[in-house]
mmCIF file of N, CA and C in Angstrom:
data_model
loop_
_atom_site.group_PDB
_atom_site.id
_atom_site.type_symbol
_atom_site.label_atom_id
_atom_site.label_comp_id
_atom_site.label_asym_id
_atom_site.label_seq_id
_atom_site.Cartn_x
_atom_site.Cartn_y
_atom_site.Cartn_z
ATOM 1 N N GLN R 131 33.868 248.809 218.132
ATOM 2 C CA GLN R 131 34.948 249.498 217.772
ATOM 3 C C GLN R 131 35.758 249.196 216.352
ATOM 4 N N VAL R 132 35.701 250.324 215.425
ATOM 5 C CA VAL R 132 36.070 249.854 214.008
ATOM 6 C C VAL R 132 37.616 250.785 214.116
ATOM 7 N N GLN R 133 38.459 249.792 213.391
ATOM 8 C CA GLN R 133 39.904 250.965 213.018
ATOM 9 C C GLN R 133 39.912 250.840 211.534
ATOM 10 N N LEU R 134 40.415 251.723 210.602
ATOM 11 C CA LEU R 134 40.144 251.661 209.344
ATOM 12 C C LEU R 134 42.140 252.382 209.258
ATOM 13 N N THR R 135 42.197 251.319 208.070
ATOM 14 C CA THR R 135 43.920 251.687 207.424
ATOM 15 C C THR R 135 43.915 251.818 206.159
ATOM 16 N N GLU R 136 44.714 253.069 205.834
ATOM 17 C CA GLU R 136 44.367 253.637 204.711
ATOM 18 C C GLU R 136 45.846 253.399 204.145
ATOM 19 N N SER R 137 45.675 253.274 202.654
ATOM 20 C CA SER R 137 47.200 253.173 202.191
ATOM 21 C C SER R 137 46.692 253.756 200.556
ATOM 22 N N GLY R 138 47.687 253.965 199.693
ATOM 23 C CA GLY R 138 47.900 253.834 198.187
ATOM 24 C C GLY R 138 48.185 255.720 198.049
ATOM 25 N N GLY R 139 48.240 256.407 198.783
ATOM 26 C CA GLY R 139 48.672 257.738 198.470
ATOM 27 C C GLY R 139 49.884 257.795 198.071
ATOM 28 N N GLY R 140 50.338 259.256 197.325
ATOM 29 C CA GLY R 140 51.631 259.478 196.832
ATOM 30 C C GLY R 140 51.463 260.445 196.007
ATOM 31 N N VAL R 141 52.515 260.747 195.301
ATOM 32 C CA VAL R 141 52.582 261.493 193.959
ATOM 33 C C VAL R 141 52.538 261.175 192.523
ATOM 34 N N ALA R 142 51.374 262.353 192.037
ATOM 35 C CA ALA R 142 50.901 261.563 190.512
ATOM 36 C C ALA R 142 51.118 262.761 189.973
ATOM 37 N N GLN R 143 51.972 262.938 188.597
ATOM 38 C CA GLN R 143 51.712 263.797 187.823
ATOM 39 C C GLN R 143 50.011 264.082 187.098
ATOM 40 N N PRO R 144 49.636 264.989 186.760
ATOM 41 C CA PRO R 144 48.220 265.481 185.983
ATOM 42 C C PRO R 144 48.095 264.612 184.965
ATOM 43 N N GLY R 145 46.881 263.898 184.655
ATOM 44 C CA GLY R 145 46.395 262.902 184.453
ATOM 45 C C GLY R 145 46.974 261.608 184.372
ATOM 46 N N GLY R 146 47.843 261.672 185.441
ATOM 47 C CA GLY R 146 47.900 260.001 186.068
ATOM 48 C C GLY R 146 47.202 259.613 186.802
ATOM 49 N N SER R 147 47.416 258.560 187.463
ATOM 50 C CA SER R 147 46.453 257.018 188.396
ATOM 51 C C SER R 147 47.066 257.001 189.756
ATOM 52 N N LEU R 148 45.914 257.049 190.719
ATOM 53 C CA LEU R 148 46.193 256.509 192.256
ATOM 54 C C LEU R 148 44.968 255.432 192.428
ATOM 55 N N THR R 149 45.289 254.521 193.227
ATOM 56 C CA THR R 149 44.496 253.985 194.097
ATOM 57 C C THR R 149 44.565 253.832 195.191
ATOM 58 N N LEU R 150 43.431 254.429 196.021
ATOM 59 C CA LEU R 150 43.671 254.240 197.446
ATOM 60 C C LEU R 150 42.675 253.224 198.322
ATOM 61 N N SER R 151 43.281 252.642 199.222
ATOM 62 C CA SER R 151 42.362 251.329 199.767
ATOM 63 C C SER R 151 42.093 251.658 201.201
ATOM 64 N N CYS R 152 41.149 250.883 201.633
ATOM 65 C CA CYS R 152 40.960 251.193 203.226
ATOM 66 C C CYS R 152 40.445 250.034 203.543
ATOM 67 N N ALA R 153 41.078 249.135 204.775
ATOM 68 C CA ALA R 153 40.702 248.216 205.476
ATOM 69 C C ALA R 153 40.055 248.409 206.575
ATOM 70 N N ALA R 154 38.858 247.949 206.746
ATOM 71 C CA ALA R 154 37.999 248.079 208.418
ATOM 72 C C ALA R 154 38.395 246.625 208.461
ATOM 73 N N SER R 155 38.663 246.903 210.117
ATOM 74 C CA SER R 155 38.835 245.813 211.200
ATOM 75 C C SER R 155 38.117 245.973 212.789
ATOM 76 N N GLY R 156 38.053 245.388 213.461
ATOM 77 C CA GLY R 156 37.280 245.250 214.453
ATOM 78 C C GLY R 156 35.687 244.555 214.346
ATOM 79 N N SER R 157 34.965 245.405 215.365
ATOM 80 C CA SER R 157 33.463 244.992 215.259
ATOM 81 C C SER R 157 32.380 245.886 214.068
ATOM 82 N N ILE R 158 32.448 245.264 212.950
ATOM 83 C CA ILE R 158 32.206 245.622 211.862
ATOM 84 C C ILE R 158 30.684 244.990 211.768
ATOM 85 N N SER R 159 29.553 246.049 211.485
ATOM 86 C CA SER R 159 28.123 245.990 211.293
ATOM 87 C C SER R 159 27.883 244.886 210.006
ATOM 88 N N PRO R 160 26.728 244.059 210.407
ATOM 89 C CA PRO R 160 26.452 243.333 209.288
ATOM 90 C C PRO R 160 26.253 244.234 207.731
ATOM 91 N N ILE R 161 25.572 245.516 208.296
ATOM 92 C CA ILE R 161 25.614 246.285 206.812
ATOM 93 C C ILE R 161 25.954 247.720 207.263
ATOM 94 N N TYR R 162 27.039 248.065 206.679
ATOM 95 C CA TYR R 162 27.480 249.625 207.095
ATOM 96 C C TYR R 162 27.980 250.092 205.617
ATOM 97 N N GLY R 163 28.056 251.737 205.399
ATOM 98 C CA GLY R 163 28.190 252.093 204.301
ATOM 99 C C GLY R 163 29.735 252.412 204.275
ATOM 100 N N MET R 164 30.809 253.067 203.260
ATOM 101 C CA MET R 164 31.997 253.467 203.394
ATOM 102 C C MET R 164 31.840 254.721 202.334
ATOM 103 N N GLY R 165 32.886 255.674 202.493
ATOM 104 C CA GLY R 165 33.038 256.660 201.740
ATOM 105 C C GLY R 165 34.459 257.337 202.030
ATOM 106 N N TRP R 166 34.765 257.958 200.938
ATOM 107 C CA TRP R 166 35.732 258.870 201.042
ATOM 108 C C TRP R 166 35.770 260.484 201.238
ATOM 109 N N TYR R 167 36.132 261.054 202.136
ATOM 110 C CA TYR R 167 36.474 262.517 201.695
ATOM 111 C C TYR R 167 37.707 263.026 201.564
ATOM 112 N N ARG R 168 37.980 264.101 201.227
ATOM 113 C CA ARG R 168 39.068 264.750 201.083
ATOM 114 C C ARG R 168 39.376 266.401 201.847
ATOM 115 N N GLN R 169 40.344 266.456 202.241
ATOM 116 C CA GLN R 169 40.594 268.102 202.667
ATOM 117 C C GLN R 169 41.897 268.848 202.425
ATOM 118 N N ALA R 170 41.832 269.721 201.626
ATOM 119 C CA ALA R 170 42.796 270.286 201.056
ATOM 120 C C ALA R 170 43.529 271.356 202.016
ATOM 121 N N PRO R 171 44.588 272.036 202.195
ATOM 122 C CA PRO R 171 45.032 272.513 203.229
ATOM 123 C C PRO R 171 43.938 273.964 203.334
ATOM 124 N N GLU R 172 43.454 274.294 204.534
ATOM 125 C CA GLU R 172 42.725 275.233 204.725
ATOM 126 C C GLU R 172 41.098 275.219 204.260
ATOM 127 N N GLU R 173 41.190 273.812 203.778
ATOM 128 C CA GLU R 173 39.580 273.860 203.455
ATOM 129 C C GLU R 173 38.868 272.883 204.357
ATOM 130 N N ARG R 174 37.593 272.741 204.161
ATOM 131 C CA ARG R 174 36.799 271.714 204.901
ATOM 132 C C ARG R 174 37.032 269.926 204.282
ATOM 133 N N HIS R 175 36.465 269.504 205.109
ATOM 134 C CA HIS R 175 36.285 268.282 204.417
ATOM 135 C C HIS R 175 35.124 267.997 203.691
ATOM 136 N N ASP R 176 35.352 267.300 202.430
ATOM 137 C CA ASP R 176 34.620 267.518 201.278
ATOM 138 C C ASP R 176 34.112 265.940 200.839
ATOM 139 N N LEU R 177 32.958 265.593 200.656
ATOM 140 C CA LEU R 177 32.687 264.271 200.119
ATOM 141 C C LEU R 177 33.289 263.914 198.689
ATOM 142 N N VAL R 178 34.197 263.070 198.638
ATOM 143 C CA VAL R 178 34.334 262.587 197.245
ATOM 144 C C VAL R 178 33.373 261.360 196.628
ATOM 145 N N ALA R 179 33.032 260.386 197.230
ATOM 146 C CA ALA R 179 32.328 259.311 196.935
ATOM 147 C C ALA R 179 32.258 258.459 198.033
ATOM 148 N N GLN R 180 31.043 257.876 197.987
ATOM 149 C CA GLN R 180 30.563 256.923 199.013
ATOM 150 C C GLN R 180 29.881 255.259 198.491
ATOM 151 N N ILE R 181 29.532 254.447 198.942
ATOM 152 C CA ILE R 181 29.144 253.173 198.557
ATOM 153 C C ILE R 181 28.617 252.668 199.754
ATOM 154 N N ALA R 182 27.258 251.942 199.471
ATOM 155 C CA ALA R 182 26.328 251.582 200.545
ATOM 156 C C ALA R 182 26.834 250.110 200.367
ATOM 157 N N SER R 183 26.042 249.424 201.328
ATOM 158 C CA SER R 183 26.395 247.860 201.835
ATOM 159 C C SER R 183 25.771 247.342 200.006
ATOM 160 N N THR R 184 24.925 247.875 199.654
ATOM 161 C CA THR R 184 23.905 247.167 198.409
ATOM 162 C C THR R 184 25.217 247.335 197.119
ATOM 163 N N GLY R 185 26.136 248.092 197.135
ATOM 164 C CA GLY R 185 27.106 248.444 196.265
ATOM 165 C C GLY R 185 26.477 249.833 195.433
ATOM 166 N N GLU R 186 25.491 250.538 195.833
ATOM 167 C CA GLU R 186 24.890 251.646 195.480
ATOM 168 C C GLU R 186 25.913 252.740 195.589
ATOM 169 N N THR R 187 26.622 253.523 194.488
ATOM 170 C CA THR R 187 27.492 254.842 194.802
ATOM 171 C C THR R 187 26.962 256.137 194.610
ATOM 172 N N LYS R 188 27.547 257.130 195.321
ATOM 173 C CA LYS R 188 27.283 258.454 194.705
ATOM 174 C C LYS R 188 28.430 258.992 194.855
ATOM 175 N N TYR R 189 28.800 260.136 194.017
ATOM 176 C CA TYR R 189 29.878 260.897 193.581
ATOM 177 C C TYR R 189 30.144 262.097 193.953
ATOM 178 N N ALA R 190 31.133 263.095 194.121
ATOM 179 C CA ALA R 190 30.985 264.523 193.788
ATOM 180 C C ALA R 190 30.865 264.815 192.330
ATOM 181 N N ASP R 191 30.355 265.803 192.280
ATOM 182 C CA ASP R 191 30.382 266.445 190.684
ATOM 183 C C ASP R 191 31.767 266.699 190.017
ATOM 184 N N SER R 192 32.969 267.053 191.275
ATOM 185 C CA SER R 192 34.111 267.188 190.315
ATOM 186 C C SER R 192 34.849 266.130 189.988
ATOM 187 N N VAL R 193 34.404 264.840 190.705
ATOM 188 C CA VAL R 193 35.200 263.490 190.357
ATOM 189 C C VAL R 193 34.215 262.537 189.657
ATOM 190 N N LYS R 194 33.136 262.770 188.920
ATOM 191 C CA LYS R 194 32.573 262.150 188.275
ATOM 192 C C LYS R 194 33.279 261.740 186.649
ATOM 193 N N GLY R 195 33.209 260.312 186.520
ATOM 194 C CA GLY R 195 33.671 260.076 185.455
ATOM 195 C C GLY R 195 35.523 260.039 185.774
ATOM 196 N N ARG R 196 35.508 260.190 186.607
ATOM 197 C CA ARG R 196 37.336 260.053 186.641
ATOM 198 C C ARG R 196 37.789 259.100 187.774
ATOM 199 N N PHE R 197 36.816 258.793 188.901
ATOM 200 C CA PHE R 197 37.040 258.274 190.050
ATOM 201 C C PHE R 197 35.838 257.220 189.993
ATOM 202 N N THR R 198 36.554 255.915 190.658
ATOM 203 C CA THR R 198 35.461 255.111 190.966
ATOM 204 C C THR R 198 35.872 254.412 192.234
ATOM 205 N N ILE R 199 34.430 254.304 192.923
ATOM 206 C CA ILE R 199 34.779 253.605 194.401
ATOM 207 C C ILE R 199 34.120 252.067 194.370
ATOM 208 N N SER R 200 34.729 251.520 195.129
ATOM 209 C CA SER R 200 34.407 249.979 195.364
ATOM 210 C C SER R 200 34.471 249.538 196.488
ATOM 211 N N ARG R 201 33.993 248.324 196.608
ATOM 212 C CA ARG R 201 34.009 247.466 197.978
ATOM 213 C C ARG R 201 34.092 246.025 197.854
ATOM 214 N N ASP R 202 35.300 245.481 199.024
ATOM 215 C CA ASP R 202 35.203 244.221 198.821
ATOM 216 C C ASP R 202 34.488 243.728 199.819
ATOM 217 N N ASN R 203 33.406 243.106 200.300
ATOM 218 C CA ASN R 203 32.665 242.896 201.248
ATOM 219 C C ASN R 203 33.263 241.572 202.048
ATOM 220 N N ILE R 204 34.158 240.657 201.168
ATOM 221 C CA ILE R 204 34.820 239.652 202.194
ATOM 222 C C ILE R 204 35.848 239.857 203.080
ATOM 223 N N LYS R 205 36.632 240.837 202.697
ATOM 224 C CA LYS R 205 37.997 241.398 202.985
ATOM 225 C C LYS R 205 37.566 242.684 203.757
ATOM 226 N N ASN R 206 36.407 243.399 203.822
ATOM 227 C CA ASN R 206 35.876 244.622 204.492
ATOM 228 C C ASN R 206 37.110 245.681 203.620
ATOM 229 N N ILE R 207 37.137 245.817 202.516
ATOM 230 C CA ILE R 207 38.354 246.887 201.875
ATOM 231 C C ILE R 207 37.165 247.637 201.056
ATOM 232 N N VAL R 208 37.399 249.024 201.169
ATOM 233 C CA VAL R 208 36.727 250.006 200.018
ATOM 234 C C VAL R 208 38.005 250.540 199.444
ATOM 235 N N PHE R 209 38.041 250.610 198.297
ATOM 236 C CA PHE R 209 38.969 251.307 196.962
ATOM 237 C C PHE R 209 38.204 252.676 196.180
ATOM 238 N N LEU R 210 39.317 253.090 195.960
ATOM 239 C CA LEU R 210 38.979 254.488 195.252
ATOM 240 C C LEU R 210 40.127 254.129 193.899
ATOM 241 N N GLN R 211 39.796 254.585 193.382
ATOM 242 C CA GLN R 211 40.500 254.506 191.998
ATOM 243 C C GLN R 211 40.454 255.910 191.209
ATOM 244 N N MET R 212 41.599 256.459 191.134
ATOM 245 C CA MET R 212 41.382 257.719 190.620
ATOM 246 C C MET R 212 42.410 257.708 189.715
ATOM 247 N N ASN R 213 41.759 258.223 188.296
ATOM 248 C CA ASN R 213 42.197 258.556 187.159
ATOM 249 C C ASN R 213 41.834 260.284 186.601
ATOM 250 N N SER R 214 42.990 260.302 185.389
ATOM 251 C CA SER R 214 42.530 261.611 185.262
ATOM 252 C C SER R 214 42.904 262.972 186.302
ATOM 253 N N LEU R 215 43.993 262.381 187.009
ATOM 254 C CA LEU R 215 44.036 263.222 188.092
ATOM 255 C C LEU R 215 44.197 264.703 187.894
ATOM 256 N N LYS R 216 44.176 265.840 188.738
ATOM 257 C CA LYS R 216 44.577 267.038 188.382
ATOM 258 C C LYS R 216 44.688 267.828 189.563
ATOM 259 N N PRO R 217 45.227 268.844 189.549
ATOM 260 C CA PRO R 217 46.503 269.247 190.230
ATOM 261 C C PRO R 217 45.288 269.551 191.745
ATOM 262 N N GLU R 218 44.172 269.790 191.278
ATOM 263 C CA GLU R 218 43.015 270.458 192.484
ATOM 264 C C GLU R 218 42.430 269.226 193.044
ATOM 265 N N ASP R 219 42.978 267.654 192.759
ATOM 266 C CA ASP R 219 42.673 266.720 193.613
ATOM 267 C C ASP R 219 43.952 266.629 194.520
ATOM 268 N N THR R 220 44.553 267.584 194.509
ATOM 269 C CA THR R 220 45.637 267.320 195.690
ATOM 270 C C THR R 220 45.362 267.348 197.118
ATOM 271 N N ALA R 221 45.221 266.897 198.108
ATOM 272 C CA ALA R 221 44.618 266.667 199.146
ATOM 273 C C ALA R 221 44.815 265.505 200.313
ATOM 274 N N VAL R 222 44.467 265.548 201.451
ATOM 275 C CA VAL R 222 44.304 264.416 202.450
ATOM 276 C C VAL R 222 43.180 263.923 202.157
ATOM 277 N N TYR R 223 43.358 262.276 201.869
ATOM 278 C CA TYR R 223 42.184 261.711 201.793
ATOM 279 C C TYR R 223 41.655 260.769 203.107
ATOM 280 N N TYR R 224 40.314 260.950 203.062
ATOM 281 C CA TYR R 224 40.018 259.955 204.475
ATOM 282 C C TYR R 224 39.000 259.324 204.175
ATOM 283 N N CYS R 225 39.412 257.834 204.810
ATOM 284 C CA CYS R 225 38.024 256.826 204.369
ATOM 285 C C CYS R 225 37.127 256.798 205.917
ATOM 286 N N LEU R 226 35.867 256.816 205.756
ATOM 287 C CA LEU R 226 35.011 257.050 206.393
ATOM 288 C C LEU R 226 34.065 255.632 206.777
ATOM 289 N N TYR R 227 33.866 254.629 207.739
ATOM 290 C CA TYR R 227 33.031 253.870 208.108
ATOM 291 C C TYR R 227 31.686 254.215 208.753
ATOM 292 N N SER R 228 30.792 254.164 208.174
ATOM 293 C CA SER R 228 29.591 254.238 209.083
ATOM 294 C C SER R 228 28.671 252.910 208.904
ATOM 295 N N GLY R 229 28.274 252.728 210.273
ATOM 296 C CA GLY R 229 27.358 251.624 210.922
ATOM 297 C C GLY R 229 27.133 251.534 212.043
ATOM 298 N N THR R 230 26.744 250.352 212.598
ATOM 299 C CA THR R 230 26.038 251.016 214.153
ATOM 300 C C THR R 230 27.362 249.828 215.114
ATOM 301 N N SER R 231 26.949 250.424 216.362
ATOM 302 C CA SER R 231 27.678 249.799 217.186
ATOM 303 C C SER R 231 27.113 248.613 217.907
ATOM 304 N N THR R 232 27.826 248.297 218.859
ATOM 305 C CA THR R 232 26.724 246.601 219.523
ATOM 306 C C THR R 232 25.966 246.987 219.843
ATOM 307 N N SER R 233 25.633 247.847 220.374
ATOM 308 C CA SER R 233 24.260 248.621 221.041
ATOM 309 C C SER R 233 22.946 248.940 220.040
ATOM 310 N N GLY R 234 23.450 248.942 219.023
ATOM 311 C CA GLY R 234 22.692 249.582 217.672
ATOM 312 C C GLY R 234 22.488 250.879 217.906
ATOM 313 N N ASP R 235 23.389 251.603 218.063
ATOM 314 C CA ASP R 235 23.510 253.148 217.831
ATOM 315 C C ASP R 235 24.171 253.270 216.959
ATOM 316 N N PRO R 236 23.684 254.348 215.746
ATOM 317 C CA PRO R 236 24.858 254.931 214.838
ATOM 318 C C PRO R 236 25.973 255.311 215.237
ATOM 319 N N PHE R 237 27.401 254.759 214.153
ATOM 320 C CA PHE R 237 28.623 254.788 214.824
ATOM 321 C C PHE R 237 29.391 254.970 213.586
ATOM 322 N N GLY R 238 30.447 255.785 213.721
ATOM 323 C CA GLY R 238 31.212 256.116 212.511
ATOM 324 C C GLY R 238 32.659 256.191 212.893
ATOM 325 N N SER R 239 33.796 255.568 211.995
ATOM 326 C CA SER R 239 34.891 255.943 212.417
ATOM 327 C C SER R 239 35.763 256.457 211.009
ATOM 328 N N TRP R 240 36.791 257.135 211.136
ATOM 329 C CA TRP R 240 37.684 258.047 210.454
ATOM 330 C C TRP R 240 38.767 256.931 210.297
ATOM 331 N N GLY R 241 39.462 257.165 208.883
ATOM 332 C CA GLY R 241 40.804 256.676 208.548
ATOM 333 C C GLY R 241 41.554 257.636 209.280
ATOM 334 N N GLN R 242 43.194 257.601 209.341
ATOM 335 C CA GLN R 242 44.343 258.219 209.755
ATOM 336 C C GLN R 242 44.571 259.304 208.448
ATOM 337 N N GLY R 243 43.930 258.997 207.007
ATOM 338 C CA GLY R 243 44.212 259.743 206.044
ATOM 339 C C GLY R 243 45.431 259.703 205.654
ATOM 340 N N THR R 244 45.587 259.612 204.065
ATOM 341 C CA THR R 244 46.652 259.549 203.109
ATOM 342 C C THR R 244 46.787 260.737 202.042
ATOM 343 N N GLN R 245 47.942 261.159 201.950
ATOM 344 C CA GLN R 245 48.174 261.952 201.123
ATOM 345 C C GLN R 245 48.181 262.173 199.787
ATOM 346 N N VAL R 246 47.455 262.584 199.201
ATOM 347 C CA VAL R 246 47.676 262.563 197.514
ATOM 348 C C VAL R 246 48.300 263.945 197.016
ATOM 349 N N ILE R 247 49.067 264.252 196.394
ATOM 350 C CA ILE R 247 49.577 265.108 195.490
ATOM 351 C C ILE R 247 49.760 264.964 194.201
ATOM 352 N N VAL R 248 49.372 265.885 193.363
ATOM 353 C CA VAL R 248 49.214 265.713 192.003
ATOM 354 C C VAL R 248 49.878 267.307 191.408
ATOM 355 N N SER R 249 51.192 266.903 190.791
ATOM 356 C CA SER R 249 51.560 268.306 190.710
ATOM 357 C C SER R 249 52.631 267.673 189.206
ATOM 358 N N SER R 250 53.187 268.466 188.742
ATOM 359 C CA SER R 250 54.047 268.154 187.392
ATOM 360 C C SER R 250 55.588 268.708 188.135
#
């Protein structure tokens, strides 16, 4: 069982910045990946960024050059630094943990979501 606690959401003006964080606790796998998804009203969950245990990262084309994902492997926290925010970045952002259960089966856990609003 892994629990994710998100924070850092809020309101920013276009061109502004916000930093999201997601702290994992519980039965964390020795090797695990983390990612951020977002969902605008009436839209599906879309991948924003992901980071592997090695630190390898991938980003959605819409956020490349503006967002940076990173992780603290000591504290089991993943961050999403969001710069040059645009109104279309407005969404609820969800953190995803991807690892294995205690029995060795694939296991994923979602954070509760944090709201980001970009508006003038």
